[in-house]
Amino acid sequence: MLNQQNNLYAKLQEAKRLGEKKFAVLLDPDKLRLKKLEQTLDLALECGVDYFFIGGSLVVNNMLDALLTNIRQRCDIPLILFPGNSFQLSYRADALLFLSLISGRNPELLIGQHVISAPFLKMSPLEIISTGYMLIDGGVTTSVQYMSNTYPIPAAKDDIAVCTALAGEMLGLKLMYLDAGSGALNPVSESMIEAVSSAIQVPLIVGGGIRTPEKVAANLKAGADVIVVGNALEKDPVLLREMVAAV
Ligand code: 1GP
């Protein structure tokens, strides 16, 4: 059965209250190879991964529904859409991060695409979780930066990140996501994570360029509530064991 887990946000809030940390694996439908997907799913079940985030900056194949169906047949790990654009929507997931790119000043990604997709989402069984998405400079031009036509927040400007997250929270966004972008050279600094997490009440997701279990642990200690890893696990799925152990 699909979409039986529609209280994911309430559970995440409760986990935050209890100080429990979460780990998400990002699966990009464009990059998946069936054999690696199977290995990743086996490992995810073995290690107790909390969520799959599904999405990418483009998604140039039509594998989204097939991927979601395939994973759902194999396990009950919640499937959360993390869409790069409004074509990446599917009823076969459990929830959707309804991303507003609040670090940028592109009105289409702040509210425009949301207006277009709202009626589809209103009819959908998906749990919609409004999310303040903040792109942080990761030392390289990422796909998100190029595709969104926005500037990231400079990596050392913790104060800008804090004010952006505060504004997002005051606007009613239910999650904040600090992202250095997939494949970032430099992940988000612990200092920025600490500054942002101590300024806001809502759960904080951190991702982009995280490659080691040590960085996973350091980010969680700095105040992240959910860690997202994609690239490093696409290259070496076995790394998942150590990363989840670090959580
Ligand atoms: C990107 O935060 C995610 O949006 C994951 O990034 O692929 O670099 O782990 P990586």
mmCIF file of N, CA, C and O in Angstrom, residues 115-198:
data_model
loop_
_atom_site.group_PDB
_atom_site.id
_atom_site.type_symbol
_atom_site.label_atom_id
_atom_site.label_comp_id
_atom_site.label_asym_id
_atom_site.label_seq_id
_atom_site.Cartn_x
_atom_site.Cartn_y
_atom_site.Cartn_z
ATOM 1 N N VAL A 115 2.694 27.771 -7.116
ATOM 2 C CA VAL A 115 1.331 28.103 -7.535
ATOM 3 C C VAL A 115 0.880 27.110 -8.614
ATOM 4 O O VAL A 115 -0.235 26.594 -8.577
ATOM 5 N N ILE A 116 1.794 26.806 -9.525
ATOM 6 C CA ILE A 116 1.447 25.893 -10.624
ATOM 7 C C ILE A 116 1.171 24.477 -10.110
ATOM 8 O O ILE A 116 0.248 23.803 -10.558
ATOM 9 N N SER A 117 1.960 24.035 -9.144
ATOM 10 C CA SER A 117 1.804 22.645 -8.699
ATOM 11 C C SER A 117 0.784 22.476 -7.572
ATOM 12 O O SER A 117 0.377 21.355 -7.275
ATOM 13 N N ALA A 118 0.338 23.575 -6.960
ATOM 14 C CA ALA A 118 -0.553 23.472 -5.786
ATOM 15 C C ALA A 118 -1.827 22.658 -6.040
ATOM 16 O O ALA A 118 -2.172 21.795 -5.223
ATOM 17 N N PRO A 119 -2.561 22.865 -7.168
ATOM 18 C CA PRO A 119 -3.792 22.083 -7.336
ATOM 19 C C PRO A 119 -3.532 20.583 -7.465
ATOM 20 O O PRO A 119 -4.286 19.770 -6.921
ATOM 21 N N PHE A 120 -2.434 20.227 -8.148
ATOM 22 C CA PHE A 120 -2.066 18.801 -8.269
ATOM 23 C C PHE A 120 -1.763 18.235 -6.872
ATOM 24 O O PHE A 120 -2.212 17.149 -6.519
ATOM 25 N N LEU A 121 -1.036 19.006 -6.093
ATOM 26 C CA LEU A 121 -0.636 18.523 -4.765
ATOM 27 C C LEU A 121 -1.822 18.453 -3.813
ATOM 28 O O LEU A 121 -1.903 17.567 -2.963
ATOM 29 N N LYS A 122 -2.756 19.388 -3.976
ATOM 30 C CA LYS A 122 -3.941 19.410 -3.104
ATOM 31 C C LYS A 122 -4.733 18.111 -3.259
ATOM 32 O O LYS A 122 -5.279 17.582 -2.302
ATOM 33 N N MET A 123 -4.769 17.582 -4.484
ATOM 34 C CA MET A 123 -5.532 16.347 -4.740
ATOM 35 C C MET A 123 -4.724 15.103 -4.393
ATOM 36 O O MET A 123 -5.256 14.008 -4.363
ATOM 37 N N SER A 124 -3.444 15.273 -4.173
ATOM 38 C CA SER A 124 -2.580 14.098 -4.018
ATOM 39 C C SER A 124 -2.632 13.555 -2.599
ATOM 40 O O SER A 124 -2.995 14.272 -1.672
ATOM 41 N N PRO A 125 -2.272 12.291 -2.437
ATOM 42 C CA PRO A 125 -2.215 11.727 -1.090
ATOM 43 C C PRO A 125 -0.893 12.040 -0.377
ATOM 44 O O PRO A 125 -0.666 11.585 0.740
ATOM 45 N N LEU A 126 -0.030 12.810 -1.031
ATOM 46 C CA LEU A 126 1.292 13.076 -0.455
ATOM 47 C C LEU A 126 1.195 13.968 0.784
ATOM 48 O O LEU A 126 0.372 14.882 0.823
ATOM 49 N N GLU A 127 2.042 13.699 1.746
ATOM 50 C CA GLU A 127 2.197 14.637 2.865
ATOM 51 C C GLU A 127 3.082 15.781 2.364
ATOM 52 O O GLU A 127 4.197 15.547 1.910
ATOM 53 N N ILE A 128 2.578 16.998 2.434
ATOM 54 C CA ILE A 128 3.317 18.140 1.899
ATOM 55 C C ILE A 128 4.025 18.845 3.056
ATOM 56 O O ILE A 128 3.377 19.297 4.010
ATOM 57 N N ILE A 129 5.341 18.923 2.959
ATOM 58 C CA ILE A 129 6.115 19.529 4.055
ATOM 59 C C ILE A 129 6.839 20.759 3.508
ATOM 60 O O ILE A 129 7.802 20.642 2.729
ATOM 61 N N SER A 130 6.371 21.935 3.904
ATOM 62 C CA SER A 130 6.996 23.162 3.389
ATOM 63 C C SER A 130 8.416 23.275 3.946
ATOM 64 O O SER A 130 8.660 23.064 5.127
ATOM 65 N N THR A 131 9.335 23.599 3.057
ATOM 66 C CA THR A 131 10.757 23.549 3.415
ATOM 67 C C THR A 131 11.498 24.772 2.889
ATOM 68 O O THR A 131 11.405 25.092 1.692
ATOM 69 N N GLY A 132 12.206 25.434 3.756
ATOM 70 C CA GLY A 132 13.066 26.542 3.344
ATOM 71 C C GLY A 132 14.392 25.974 2.861
ATOM 72 O O GLY A 132 15.179 25.438 3.643
ATOM 73 N N TYR A 133 14.600 26.038 1.545
ATOM 74 C CA TYR A 133 15.805 25.436 0.958
ATOM 75 C C TYR A 133 16.863 26.519 0.803
ATOM 76 O O TYR A 133 16.644 27.544 0.158
ATOM 77 N N MET A 134 18.017 26.299 1.411
ATOM 78 C CA MET A 134 19.086 27.296 1.395
ATOM 79 C C MET A 134 20.327 26.703 0.754
ATOM 80 O O MET A 134 20.926 25.759 1.284
ATOM 81 N N LEU A 135 20.673 27.256 -0.386
ATOM 82 C CA LEU A 135 21.867 26.785 -1.093
ATOM 83 C C LEU A 135 23.076 27.550 -0.554
ATOM 84 O O LEU A 135 23.079 28.784 -0.521
ATOM 85 N N ILE A 136 24.093 26.796 -0.130
ATOM 86 C CA ILE A 136 25.296 27.381 0.457
ATOM 87 C C ILE A 136 26.461 27.100 -0.492
ATOM 88 O O ILE A 136 26.576 25.974 -1.010
ATOM 89 N N ASP A 137 27.323 28.076 -0.674
ATOM 90 C CA ASP A 137 28.451 27.905 -1.596
ATOM 91 C C ASP A 137 29.320 26.715 -1.162
ATOM 92 O O ASP A 137 29.832 26.691 -0.046
ATOM 93 N N GLY A 138 29.464 25.751 -2.049
ATOM 94 C CA GLY A 138 30.243 24.557 -1.724
ATOM 95 C C GLY A 138 31.557 24.500 -2.484
ATOM 96 O O GLY A 138 32.156 23.431 -2.623
ATOM 97 N N GLY A 139 32.023 25.641 -3.002
ATOM 98 C CA GLY A 139 33.346 25.694 -3.630
ATOM 99 C C GLY A 139 33.361 25.290 -5.094
ATOM 100 O O GLY A 139 34.421 25.216 -5.711
ATOM 101 N N VAL A 140 32.199 25.017 -5.658
ATOM 102 C CA VAL A 140 32.116 24.634 -7.063
ATOM 103 C C VAL A 140 30.703 25.005 -7.541
ATOM 104 O O VAL A 140 29.771 25.054 -6.738
ATOM 105 N N THR A 141 30.569 25.321 -8.830
ATOM 106 C CA THR A 141 29.220 25.630 -9.337
ATOM 107 C C THR A 141 28.431 24.331 -9.448
ATOM 108 O O THR A 141 28.765 23.467 -10.253
ATOM 109 N N THR A 142 27.419 24.188 -8.620
ATOM 110 C CA THR A 142 26.638 22.945 -8.626
ATOM 111 C C THR A 142 25.484 23.059 -9.620
ATOM 112 O O THR A 142 25.140 24.155 -10.070
ATOM 113 N N SER A 143 24.878 21.911 -9.917
ATOM 114 C CA SER A 143 23.722 21.895 -10.822
ATOM 115 C C SER A 143 22.607 22.779 -10.274
ATOM 116 O O SER A 143 21.940 23.479 -11.027
ATOM 117 N N VAL A 144 22.410 22.735 -8.958
ATOM 118 C CA VAL A 144 21.321 23.534 -8.376
ATOM 119 C C VAL A 144 21.553 25.017 -8.647
ATOM 120 O O VAL A 144 20.632 25.739 -9.021
ATOM 121 N N GLN A 145 22.794 25.453 -8.457
ATOM 122 C CA GLN A 145 23.101 26.873 -8.667
ATOM 123 C C GLN A 145 22.807 27.263 -10.116
ATOM 124 O O GLN A 145 22.144 28.260 -10.394
ATOM 125 N N TYR A 146 23.290 26.431 -11.041
ATOM 126 C CA TYR A 146 23.102 26.747 -12.460
ATOM 127 C C TYR A 146 21.619 26.691 -12.837
ATOM 128 O O TYR A 146 21.077 27.617 -13.440
ATOM 129 N N MET A 147 20.968 25.602 -12.454
ATOM 130 C CA MET A 147 19.568 25.420 -12.868
ATOM 131 C C MET A 147 18.623 26.419 -12.211
ATOM 132 O O MET A 147 17.619 26.806 -12.788
ATOM 133 N N SER A 148 18.945 26.830 -10.992
ATOM 134 C CA SER A 148 18.034 27.737 -10.281
ATOM 135 C C SER A 148 18.312 29.191 -10.610
ATOM 136 O O SER A 148 17.525 30.066 -10.269
ATOM 137 N N ASN A 149 19.472 29.436 -11.256
ATOM 138 C CA ASN A 149 19.825 30.805 -11.602
ATOM 139 C C ASN A 149 19.831 31.695 -10.363
ATOM 140 O O ASN A 149 19.263 32.784 -10.355
ATOM 141 N N THR A 150 20.418 31.168 -9.287
ATOM 142 C CA THR A 150 20.524 31.950 -8.051
ATOM 143 C C THR A 150 21.949 31.890 -7.531
ATOM 144 O O THR A 150 22.714 30.976 -7.875
ATOM 145 N N TYR A 151 22.299 32.866 -6.706
ATOM 146 C CA TYR A 151 23.586 32.832 -6.005
ATOM 147 C C TYR A 151 23.419 32.053 -4.706
ATOM 148 O O TYR A 151 22.437 32.271 -3.992
ATOM 149 N N PRO A 152 24.392 31.205 -4.395
ATOM 150 C CA PRO A 152 24.334 30.580 -3.068
ATOM 151 C C PRO A 152 24.761 31.575 -1.988
ATOM 152 O O PRO A 152 25.419 32.573 -2.288
ATOM 153 N N ILE A 153 24.429 31.280 -0.756
ATOM 154 C CA ILE A 153 24.931 32.086 0.368
ATOM 155 C C ILE A 153 26.427 31.783 0.520
ATOM 156 O O ILE A 153 26.823 30.610 0.507
ATOM 157 N N PRO A 154 27.282 32.814 0.638
ATOM 158 C CA PRO A 154 28.723 32.545 0.801
ATOM 159 C C PRO A 154 28.983 31.646 2.015
ATOM 160 O O PRO A 154 28.326 31.793 3.055
ATOM 161 N N ALA A 155 29.932 30.714 1.838
ATOM 162 C CA ALA A 155 30.157 29.665 2.836
ATOM 163 C C ALA A 155 30.486 30.204 4.224
ATOM 164 O O ALA A 155 30.142 29.585 5.234
ATOM 165 N N ALA A 156 31.151 31.360 4.281
ATOM 166 C CA ALA A 156 31.582 31.866 5.599
ATOM 167 C C ALA A 156 30.580 32.839 6.214
ATOM 168 O O ALA A 156 30.825 33.375 7.290
ATOM 169 N N LYS A 157 29.470 33.086 5.534
ATOM 170 C CA LYS A 157 28.521 34.095 6.034
ATOM 171 C C LYS A 157 27.420 33.438 6.880
ATOM 172 O O LYS A 157 26.247 33.345 6.466
ATOM 173 N N ASP A 158 27.819 33.006 8.048
ATOM 174 C CA ASP A 158 26.860 32.349 8.950
ATOM 175 C C ASP A 158 25.689 33.271 9.276
ATOM 176 O O ASP A 158 24.552 32.824 9.426
ATOM 177 N N ASP A 159 26.008 34.584 9.394
ATOM 178 C CA ASP A 159 24.942 35.520 9.787
ATOM 179 C C ASP A 159 23.845 35.606 8.715
ATOM 180 O O ASP A 159 22.659 35.680 9.034
ATOM 181 N N ILE A 160 24.240 35.567 7.446
ATOM 182 C CA ILE A 160 23.222 35.607 6.374
ATOM 183 C C ILE A 160 22.362 34.340 6.431
ATOM 184 O O ILE A 160 21.138 34.381 6.289
ATOM 185 N N ALA A 161 23.033 33.205 6.667
ATOM 186 C CA ALA A 161 22.285 31.940 6.743
ATOM 187 C C ALA A 161 21.297 31.985 7.911
ATOM 188 O O ALA A 161 20.141 31.560 7.773
ATOM 189 N N VAL A 162 21.737 32.521 9.049
ATOM 190 C CA VAL A 162 20.857 32.588 10.218
ATOM 191 C C VAL A 162 19.647 33.467 9.926
ATOM 192 O O VAL A 162 18.499 33.076 10.176
ATOM 193 N N CYS A 163 19.888 34.652 9.358
ATOM 194 C CA CYS A 163 18.762 35.569 9.088
ATOM 195 C C CYS A 163 17.807 34.976 8.057
ATOM 196 O O CYS A 163 16.583 35.135 8.159
ATOM 197 N N THR A 164 18.359 34.268 7.064
ATOM 198 C CA THR A 164 17.513 33.643 6.040
ATOM 199 C C THR A 164 16.637 32.554 6.667
ATOM 200 O O THR A 164 15.430 32.475 6.398
ATOM 201 N N ALA A 165 17.248 31.741 7.515
ATOM 202 C CA ALA A 165 16.487 30.663 8.165
ATOM 203 C C ALA A 165 15.430 31.238 9.106
ATOM 204 O O ALA A 165 14.299 30.739 9.164
ATOM 205 N N LEU A 166 15.782 32.301 9.822
ATOM 206 C CA LEU A 166 14.814 32.941 10.730
ATOM 207 C C LEU A 166 13.614 33.456 9.945
ATOM 208 O O LEU A 166 12.462 33.250 10.345
ATOM 209 N N ALA A 167 13.909 34.116 8.822
ATOM 210 C CA ALA A 167 12.819 34.655 8.000
ATOM 211 C C ALA A 167 11.949 33.522 7.475
ATOM 212 O O ALA A 167 10.714 33.605 7.493
ATOM 213 N N GLY A 168 12.581 32.441 7.040
ATOM 214 C CA GLY A 168 11.826 31.290 6.531
ATOM 215 C C GLY A 168 10.923 30.705 7.612
ATOM 216 O O GLY A 168 9.766 30.367 7.358
ATOM 217 N N GLU A 169 11.482 30.601 8.817
ATOM 218 C CA GLU A 169 10.672 30.060 9.919
ATOM 219 C C GLU A 169 9.505 30.997 10.236
ATOM 220 O O GLU A 169 8.374 30.562 10.458
ATOM 221 N N MET A 170 9.786 32.308 10.248
ATOM 222 C CA MET A 170 8.711 33.272 10.546
ATOM 223 C C MET A 170 7.629 33.244 9.465
ATOM 224 O O MET A 170 6.470 33.560 9.728
ATOM 225 N N LEU A 171 8.005 32.886 8.251
ATOM 226 C CA LEU A 171 7.019 32.764 7.170
ATOM 227 C C LEU A 171 6.219 31.462 7.270
ATOM 228 O O LEU A 171 5.315 31.231 6.488
ATOM 229 N N GLY A 172 6.602 30.606 8.194
ATOM 230 C CA GLY A 172 5.815 29.397 8.431
ATOM 231 C C GLY A 172 6.376 28.131 7.805
ATOM 232 O O GLY A 172 5.729 27.084 7.829
ATOM 233 N N LEU A 173 7.580 28.196 7.240
ATOM 234 C CA LEU A 173 8.173 26.986 6.662
ATOM 235 C C LEU A 173 8.501 26.004 7.792
ATOM 236 O O LEU A 173 8.994 26.397 8.843
ATOM 237 N N LYS A 174 8.227 24.722 7.547
ATOM 238 C CA LYS A 174 8.259 23.743 8.642
ATOM 239 C C LYS A 174 9.586 23.015 8.792
ATOM 240 O O LYS A 174 9.819 22.331 9.784
ATOM 241 N N LEU A 175 10.438 23.140 7.765
ATOM 242 C CA LEU A 175 11.768 22.524 7.807
ATOM 243 C C LEU A 175 12.756 23.507 7.194
ATOM 244 O O LEU A 175 12.374 24.288 6.317
ATOM 245 N N MET A 176 14.008 23.445 7.598
ATOM 246 C CA MET A 176 15.060 24.189 6.889
ATOM 247 C C MET A 176 16.049 23.168 6.331
ATOM 248 O O MET A 176 16.338 22.159 6.994
ATOM 249 N N TYR A 177 16.563 23.465 5.140
ATOM 250 C CA TYR A 177 17.502 22.552 4.488
ATOM 251 C C TYR A 177 18.724 23.359 4.069
ATOM 252 O O TYR A 177 18.628 24.222 3.196
ATOM 253 N N LEU A 178 19.844 23.097 4.725
ATOM 254 C CA LEU A 178 21.110 23.719 4.330
ATOM 255 C C LEU A 178 21.790 22.772 3.368
ATOM 256 O O LEU A 178 22.151 21.652 3.744
ATOM 257 N N ASP A 179 21.992 23.210 2.130
ATOM 258 C CA ASP A 179 22.528 22.310 1.111
ATOM 259 C C ASP A 179 23.679 22.967 0.370
ATOM 260 O O ASP A 179 23.517 24.053 -0.199
ATOM 261 N N ALA A 180 24.834 22.309 0.388
ATOM 262 C CA ALA A 180 25.955 22.813 -0.406
ATOM 263 C C ALA A 180 25.819 22.378 -1.865
ATOM 264 O O ALA A 180 26.660 22.734 -2.698
ATOM 265 N N GLY A 181 24.763 21.611 -2.164
ATOM 266 C CA GLY A 181 24.534 21.128 -3.527
ATOM 267 C C GLY A 181 25.207 19.790 -3.737
ATOM 268 O O GLY A 181 26.268 19.507 -3.171
ATOM 269 N N SER A 182 24.577 18.961 -4.574
ATOM 270 C CA SER A 182 25.106 17.620 -4.785
ATOM 271 C C SER A 182 26.497 17.685 -5.409
ATOM 272 O O SER A 182 26.710 18.410 -6.374
ATOM 273 N N GLY A 183 27.422 16.951 -4.806
ATOM 274 C CA GLY A 183 28.788 16.924 -5.322
ATOM 275 C C GLY A 183 29.619 18.137 -4.921
ATOM 276 O O GLY A 183 30.675 18.388 -5.508
ATOM 277 N N ALA A 184 29.166 18.888 -3.937
ATOM 278 C CA ALA A 184 29.931 20.065 -3.495
ATOM 279 C C ALA A 184 31.336 19.650 -3.070
ATOM 280 O O ALA A 184 31.540 18.575 -2.503
ATOM 281 N N LEU A 185 32.297 20.533 -3.363
ATOM 282 C CA LEU A 185 33.665 20.259 -2.899
ATOM 283 C C LEU A 185 33.728 20.386 -1.391
ATOM 284 O O LEU A 185 34.342 19.570 -0.709
ATOM 285 N N ASN A 186 33.117 21.467 -0.884
ATOM 286 C CA ASN A 186 33.127 21.722 0.555
ATOM 287 C C ASN A 186 31.707 21.605 1.094
ATOM 288 O O ASN A 186 30.819 22.328 0.646
ATOM 289 N N PRO A 187 31.493 20.720 2.048
ATOM 290 C CA PRO A 187 30.159 20.646 2.647
ATOM 291 C C PRO A 187 29.904 21.873 3.538
ATOM 292 O O PRO A 187 30.826 22.639 3.819
ATOM 293 N N VAL A 188 28.661 22.034 3.976
ATOM 294 C CA VAL A 188 28.311 23.154 4.865
ATOM 295 C C VAL A 188 29.142 23.037 6.146
ATOM 296 O O VAL A 188 29.304 21.944 6.698
ATOM 297 N N SER A 189 29.653 24.182 6.617
ATOM 298 C CA SER A 189 30.536 24.148 7.798
ATOM 299 C C SER A 189 29.737 23.856 9.069
ATOM 300 O O SER A 189 28.548 24.188 9.165
ATOM 301 N N GLU A 190 30.442 23.279 10.035
ATOM 302 C CA GLU A 190 29.795 23.019 11.332
ATOM 303 C C GLU A 190 29.407 24.327 12.005
ATOM 304 O O GLU A 190 28.401 24.420 12.700
ATOM 305 N N SER A 191 30.221 25.349 11.775
ATOM 306 C CA SER A 191 29.905 26.636 12.401
ATOM 307 C C SER A 191 28.573 27.185 11.884
ATOM 308 O O SER A 191 27.752 27.683 12.651
ATOM 309 N N MET A 192 28.331 27.063 10.576
ATOM 310 C CA MET A 192 27.040 27.548 10.037
ATOM 311 C C MET A 192 25.885 26.684 10.552
ATOM 312 O O MET A 192 24.816 27.191 10.903
ATOM 313 N N ILE A 193 26.095 25.366 10.608
ATOM 314 C CA ILE A 193 25.036 24.470 11.095
ATOM 315 C C ILE A 193 24.669 24.835 12.536
ATOM 316 O O ILE A 193 23.498 24.938 12.906
ATOM 317 N N GLU A 194 25.714 25.077 13.344
ATOM 318 C CA GLU A 194 25.475 25.404 14.755
ATOM 319 C C GLU A 194 24.716 26.730 14.875
ATOM 320 O O GLU A 194 23.758 26.846 15.640
ATOM 321 N N ALA A 195 25.155 27.716 14.096
ATOM 322 C CA ALA A 195 24.516 29.037 14.177
ATOM 323 C C ALA A 195 23.051 28.948 13.758
ATOM 324 O O ALA A 195 22.166 29.489 14.432
ATOM 325 N N VAL A 196 22.780 28.245 12.668
ATOM 326 C CA VAL A 196 21.391 28.155 12.178
ATOM 327 C C VAL A 196 20.540 27.315 13.124
ATOM 328 O O VAL A 196 19.432 27.710 13.498
ATOM 329 N N SER A 197 21.073 26.167 13.548
ATOM 330 C CA SER A 197 20.231 25.280 14.371
ATOM 331 C C SER A 197 19.902 25.926 15.709
ATOM 332 O O SER A 197 18.825 25.698 16.259
ATOM 333 N N SER A 198 20.817 26.761 16.231
ATOM 334 C CA SER A 198 20.461 27.365 17.518
ATOM 335 C C SER A 198 19.532 28.563 17.362
ATOM 336 O O SER A 198 18.978 29.030 18.345
#
